[in-house]
Structures are given as C-alpha cells and as structure tokens.
Amino acid sequence: MLLKSFIEVHPDSHFPIQNLPYGVFNREPGSEPRPGVAIGDYVLDLSVVASAGLFDGPYLRNSDCFYQACFLFFPIFVRASDLNPNLNKLLELGRPAWKEARITLQKLLSAAEPILRDNASLREKALVPMGKVQMLLPIAIGDYSDFFASKHHAKNCGVIFRGPENPINPNWFHIPIAYHGRASSVVISGTDIIRPRGQGHPAGNSSPYFGPSRKLDFELEMATVVGPGNELGKPVDVNEAADHIFGLVLMNDWSARDVQAWEYVPLGPFLGKSFGTTLSPWIVTLDALEQFSLDAPEQNPPPLPYLAEKKSKNYDIALQVSIIPAGQKDAHVVTRSNFKHLYWTITQQLAHQTINGCNLRPGDLLGTGTISGPEPDSYGCLLELTWNGQNPLSLGGTSRTFLEDGDEVIFTGCCKGDDYYVGFGKCSGKILPSPP
Amino acid sequence: MLLKSFIEVHPDSHFPIQNLPYGVFNREPGSEPRPGVAIGDYVLDLSVVASAGLFDGPYLRNSDCFYQACFLFFPIFVRASDLNPNLNKLLELGRPAWKEARITLQKLLSAAEPILRDNASLREKALVPMGKVQMLLPIAIGDYSDFFASKHHAKNCGVIFRGPENPINPNWFHIPIAYHGRASSVVISGTDIIRPRGQGHPAGNSSPYFGPSRKLDFELEMATVVGPGNELGKPVDVNEAADHIFGLVLMNDWSARDVQAWEYVPLGPFLGKSFGTTLSPWIVTLDALEQFSLDAPEQNPPPLPYLAEKKSKNYDIALQVSIIPAGQKDAHVVTRSNFKHLYWTITQQLAHQTINGCNLRPGDLLGTGTISGPEPDSYGCLLELTWNGQNPLSLGGTSRTFLEDGDEVIFTGCCKGDDYYVGFGKCSGKILPSPP
Ligand SMILES: [Ca+2]
Ligand SMILES: [Ca+2]
Ligand SMILES: [Mg+2]
Ligand SMILES: [Mg+2]
Ligand code: NI
C-alpha cells in the first residue's frame, strides 16, 4: 500500500512523504537557522522533533546533530554559536544514521501515526508553512569541485572552440575531468547574481577588453553533497563511494564566457566562475532517489580499475531550465535535460577525487558539470543553446544570446514515480547590473 | 636605539622582537590549541597574555580573539569548541587591531618593561620553550587559490612544454593567472606527504599509466594570509588591498608532474596538486616585513587600471630549498631564490581575485606560485632545476630528477636587516611511499 502522510500533499508536489529532503531555514529573517525536512507545503522543524525526544533510535538518540545538547541542558547559556547553522553534523554521521532518520520521520509523518498527527500543540510548533520561511545555505562547504561529466557538453564545447575534428580531448575518456571552484561564493536559490566585471580577449594587438561580462551564462548542473569524509592519503574505493554521499542538489554554475575564454590557459577557469554559484535549498537523499536509479551509459574505452564499478548507476531526474526575461512575467522553458545523460557517475567522480589521497570533508560539494543531453533542446547552457551566440533564442517576443540584466533563470528537477514525484523544488537567480 | 627584548635572542634567530610572527601551538599533543608569537627560542602564549588583561588597548581589550570570553566568565562550562583553534578572529579584526597587538607585545617583551620580565610566575605560564611545543595549522582556510606570478617560472614552464618561441601565453602579461587549489589538504610543516597515485599520459594507443607518481616535485612558494574579507559583489581596490592582508607564510605546493600533465587540459591542475600543500607555522605580518619592502619589477605592458598601483611593492625575502635525500643526514641546498622576483604583486593578486565580485574571507590563502629567479640556481622546482628530468641534480653522492620516497624537502625564508633577521623559520615535509 502506498505510504501516505496525515499532511495533505498535492499530487504535483515535489515533497511527498517518499522524498523528505533536508534543508536549513529561518522562521523569521535574522532568527537562528534550524534544520528541517520538506513535506508538502510545510517544513518540519527537526530541532522541535529532536527536543521532543522523537529521534529515539540508537544513532540519533544522543546525537546533537539537529540541536546542540548544551542548549537542552543549559538553555540559559545558549549562544548563536551553540546552534548548528548547517547540516554538517548530520552529514558526518553516515548512512546508518540517515536511514534511521528517514524511518523515524516517515513513521512520524505517516497517516497511521498519532504522535504528531493528534498533538495540536506539537504540530503547531513543528510544522511551519513553507511560504513563511526563508531557506538558507544548508551546508558549510569546505571545498567545492566541479566536474565535466556530460559527454554531450564536452563534445559541444570542443566543436564550438576547436572545430568538429576530435572535439573531445583524449584524456576526457579516461579521467572524470574537474577543477576546484570557489566555495565562498556559493549562494542559496533566490540570491541575486551581480554581473561580474573582468577581462576579455583583446582585439588584435590592443589591450584586453575590461568591463561587465558580455557573455554571461548559466550552467545546468547537479551537485553531490558529501557525507563522511576520508583521511588524507586514504582513497575511497569506487564501490564504497555511495556511502560517502548524502544526497544531491540542483546547481547553477554561473559562467562569464568572455572572461573564462581569455583566462583559462593554462590553469583553468577562475574569475569566469568564482562570482557566484547557486544551490537549490533542499538536499534530496540518495535513499529517496534509489527507486529512480538506472544503469549509467556504457563506457568505452573501459575505465581504469580504480574507476570500474560493480554497478554503475545514474538517476532518472528530469531537469528543466526556464528564463523570465527582464521586465516580463512569464517563464520560458529553454532546455529539458536529464541527469541520466551523465557519462561519469557521481561515485566515479568521488573516487577519482580521492585516488591521489585527497581528503573529503562532510559538506564538500562535487558539481557534475553541465548536464547536456543529445538533442539541441536538451543543451545545458546558452553557450551550447545559441552556439556561442550565433543562434539567438527567442523568448516571448524578445531574444537572447547570453543573459541580460534583469533576467531570472530557474532550474527545476524532478523524478516521476507512478503515484508521486520526488523533486528538488527550484534553483533560481536574477541578474543584477555590474557595479559602475 | 635598537629595540631589544629581555629574552635573549641569538643574532641568527629568525624571531627577534622586530618580528613577532603568529602561530597556533599545543603545549602537549592533544591538548587545546593556543595562539602564540615566536620570540627567540620561546613561544609567548597569547591566551595567557589575554587572560592576564595585558591586551589593554581599545581594539583588543574586549575582544575574544585570543581566548573566548565564555571560558573567562564561566570556566566550568568550557568545551573544546569554546577555544579558538585558529587565528581567524584576529585576522577579521584588521590592521588597527594588528598594530595595537604589535605595539602591546613589543612593549611587553622589551628589555625596559618589568610587567612580564619581573613576574616569574607569569613568565613561567606565558613563555614556553619552542622545542616543547607542537605547531598546528594556524588558520581555518575557506578557499585557497594559487597564482602564477613569477615570470621566470612561467617562461621556463613554457620553454619546457611548448618550446622557446613565445613561451609565455599572451594573457599572462595582463592577468595574474591563478586557479583554485584544495583547502582540505593544506597541512602544517613537518607533516609527511604520501606519494599520490594517479594517471599519467598513455604511451601511443595504450591505456594511461596508473600508479604512484613518477614525477613528484616541490614548488617553492609563499602565500598571503587574508585578513578582513569583502562582500560578494564588492571588489577590493588594488590600492586598499594591503589592508586585507595579515601576513605571509612559506608554502610548498607539492606537485605530481605526470598526473598534472595528463589531466590539466582544459580545466587546469586538479589531482596533480590536491594531495598536499605544506605551510610554515609562523605567519610573518606585513607590518614586520614593511622595512624590507622594495619596488616591484616594472610591468610592461602596463596593467589595466584595476591592477595599476600607486606604489607597487615586493619584499626582499631570501628563500632557500634544501633536500635531505632518503637515508642521508645532511641537507643539500638545491636553490636560492627571493620573493622580490615576483612580477605580479600580492596586492595585485588580491585585487584581481575580487574584481569579478568574488568574496574573500578571513583565513583565505593566496599562493604566489613558484618563485623562480633569473638564474638556473634560483629555479623554484625540480621541473625547472632538472629541466623536466633531463639534467639530474647531484646531492651528496646521489642524484635526483624528481623526489624519491624518504626525501625530505626544507624551505627557509628570511629578511636580512643590519642587526637582525626577520625570518619565517622552516617549511618541511618528507615523502612517504604510496599505499600498495
Ligand atoms: Ca561547470
Ligand atoms: Ca603552484
Ligand atoms: Mg560558479
Ligand atoms: Mg598542493
Ligand atoms: Ni575551497
């Protein structure tokens, strides 16, 4: 029988009881951050659930991952620093604790369970309408790396910049290529993005162009949120990598293509990327995504042994990008893609990142790279969609090669089950003009 | 008259009263980290100075940057998390507080001042023999970026990999080129470095090589420790950049040249660098370095306006690299270089890093890139010194192209005044074999 909650959840909702993604929210602007899970149009406040003693399994009973014990024992000495402003402690606990939390919360929210359902005052404290909360960045990100795992994206970039012969570098088929991005400028969905200024390629022998980026783009990505880390010098086995992954979020790796093109030889993208990266607020767990897993594409040439998986999994997550052009009201869909198009899996990415001994820490972020599909209407960035500005997109009476000030870009992601969705909500940002 | 301390400081010491570099140390392994400054062969415990009320100036009197107030008021509730395990709070305070601390400490340690000199029990508590402490990473590093600011290094790499015609890419003369490195694997001097495993370039059509790196190298660098940060979207003016810099450390950016060469196109170095980066324990402040400043090299073509400084400064810091080959006892000097050879200044690096709006946070690290000088015996890495392995170095009866297991690499850095040195101590690490 289908698991149902006593909370009414609309059939189109991304957040049925089968999902229960984790986030961090404010009840009021400036108030202390609290951990929560999304259920229908509500946020369940996990600090309330924890302090009511409802996490009563062996892993979470004595854990302070949702609320520091100090506050519970000595409420008079509470300071802002006593609250966990993020989910990092939960991430560190690992899969057994995450499974316990999932079982506890699915039971607590189920239609048959009276503890919360029949306790009006507890319900009042624990359940907050989603429209009343402000979502915050749910994790403290130690390091953020960004991969290049879609073959369609790698190929399109190669054709655009180097022509149709051998568009993909030979190393790409052996290495889940990646670079380190900027952790400080990762922001939560809804944060405005200020158009970066920077240098662009000089015309002939003149000085380089300097000013607001003329080729501001989005990149449709998802990102792995790392759970337990590994010790420096001790690589993670690819077949155990999933145990180091808490879940996934949507990610927009905003990119200034003119800045990137002029700076990236020989050390890779830097200022073309580091001005802002947007995450969706709800981390959907691997446990919730499991029923939407499918085989990853066959890899040829076969990967080296340290990247060879017993079972190579992707997830069937439909992704969509819309733009609300400046001054308009309606969103126009510009691409429809799917997470399943990735060539290198997230477990291969994680194992590769550690094969040299590099240590991961809870809350680290591994971006997938732009997720383009095979068809032109599934390309994951404007660089590809407009073929570097050659073919403008038409959007409700206006057109775009790259993003203009005032444009808002909205990503959504969603798994479609028979009776419900398991979704990511949205990941959005609006472009503000450069400073003068 | 020359400022002198009541503590006897050997004339060869890196740590006279004119220096007073900051670090974090343990009195015993596993005990709580404490902030300190180096003076001769002692460490002055700043938590003792602070709790004795000796930081009595307006900026530091009520600050908890050296010890959390909670401990002072409620010592019974102290938890490990109440102590500052790093200097980040001091970094955040900015130059006026740093100047106040310097004046306070120079007075407290001076020969003429009785407060500490004549109080045996306070002296006993506050001064710890340097040989008895363990130094720890002094900062929590949010983001670490690594520049490429030596023209000699850029030219040598270009000649080695692309030949003698136009060895330096055209963008290099306009952009202080950089990439983001790995913050999680930054370690303190003395930490062993495990040889990374990884992929190297395939021979012909075969699969790529996989195994322990065959071209393990050091890179002689220094790094800027960031003080107050900037808000996302608000670049730091190049002429105000020095106010965002607390000081400098020595840095060894260990590099696996075979891994780097195969992976770096098109997104830059990743696993070839992320297995370990070593810092010297003492942060020498810009205030202590000021008297050793000199004009930076002339820049031609002139930099774009956002990089044009009213005064472009380097520092005269003599740098030296020695190797103790595996199984031997003596260190052999392999290079002598100087910080003054850098083309792009640290203030230009910092301004460039933020020109797109990227935000810095206290404790961020900006590596200079390998500091090579013009002469072959001043090259800053084995890649250059052995010309990619073509000319082995001879070291006390043995020879090296790249590093072997058991080799220890030691950097030192030092400014030479008329009557004293202002130095950085050392930055060392020993190579351990790869895991099987
Ligand atoms: Ca990307
Ligand atoms: Ca370097
Ligand atoms: Mg970005
Ligand atoms: Mg390194
Ligand atoms: Ni980082």
Short mmCIF file of N, CA and C and ligand atoms in Angstrom, two decimals, chain A residues 141-144 180-184 361, chain B residues 141-144 180-184 361, ligand 5:
data_model
loop_
_atom_site.label_atom_id
_atom_site.label_comp_id
_atom_site.label_asym_id
_atom_site.label_seq_id
_atom_site.Cartn_x
_atom_site.Cartn_y
_atom_site.Cartn_z
N ILE A 141 30.48 24.53 3.25
CA ILE A 141 31.20 23.87 2.17
C ILE A 141 32.69 24.10 2.35
N GLY A 142 33.43 23.03 2.65
CA GLY A 142 34.88 23.17 2.80
C GLY A 142 35.55 23.35 1.44
N ASP A 143 35.26 22.46 0.54
CA ASP A 143 35.80 22.56 -0.82
C ASP A 143 34.70 22.22 -1.81
N TYR A 144 34.72 22.93 -2.92
CA TYR A 144 33.75 22.70 -3.97
C TYR A 144 34.53 22.41 -5.26
N HIS A 180 38.85 22.81 -9.22
CA HIS A 180 38.31 23.33 -7.96
C HIS A 180 37.65 24.68 -8.20
N GLY A 181 36.43 24.82 -7.69
CA GLY A 181 35.70 26.09 -7.79
C GLY A 181 35.82 26.84 -6.48
N ARG A 182 35.08 27.94 -6.39
CA ARG A 182 35.14 28.83 -5.23
C ARG A 182 34.04 28.49 -4.25
N ALA A 183 34.41 28.13 -3.02
CA ALA A 183 33.41 27.79 -2.01
C ALA A 183 32.73 29.04 -1.43
N SER A 184 33.48 30.15 -1.33
CA SER A 184 32.94 31.33 -0.63
C SER A 184 31.73 31.93 -1.33
N ARG A 361 35.71 16.24 3.15
CA ARG A 361 35.12 16.53 4.46
C ARG A 361 33.60 16.63 4.31
N ILE B 141 41.14 27.63 6.64
CA ILE B 141 41.23 28.14 5.26
C ILE B 141 39.92 27.89 4.55
N GLY B 142 39.20 28.96 4.23
CA GLY B 142 37.95 28.80 3.49
C GLY B 142 38.22 28.43 2.05
N ASP B 143 39.03 29.24 1.39
CA ASP B 143 39.41 28.97 0.00
C ASP B 143 40.90 29.23 -0.16
N TYR B 144 41.51 28.41 -0.96
CA TYR B 144 42.94 28.56 -1.25
C TYR B 144 43.09 28.69 -2.76
N HIS B 180 42.02 27.68 -8.44
CA HIS B 180 41.66 27.32 -7.07
C HIS B 180 42.28 25.99 -6.70
N GLY B 181 42.95 25.95 -5.57
CA GLY B 181 43.54 24.72 -5.06
C GLY B 181 42.63 24.09 -4.02
N ARG B 182 43.15 23.04 -3.39
CA ARG B 182 42.37 22.28 -2.42
C ARG B 182 42.66 22.76 -1.01
N ALA B 183 41.64 23.22 -0.30
CA ALA B 183 41.85 23.71 1.07
C ALA B 183 41.99 22.55 2.07
N SER B 184 41.29 21.43 1.82
CA SER B 184 41.25 20.36 2.83
C SER B 184 42.62 19.73 3.06
N ARG B 361 37.34 35.68 2.51
CA ARG B 361 37.01 35.54 3.92
C ARG B 361 38.31 35.50 4.73
NI NI C 5 37.91 25.75 -1.35
#
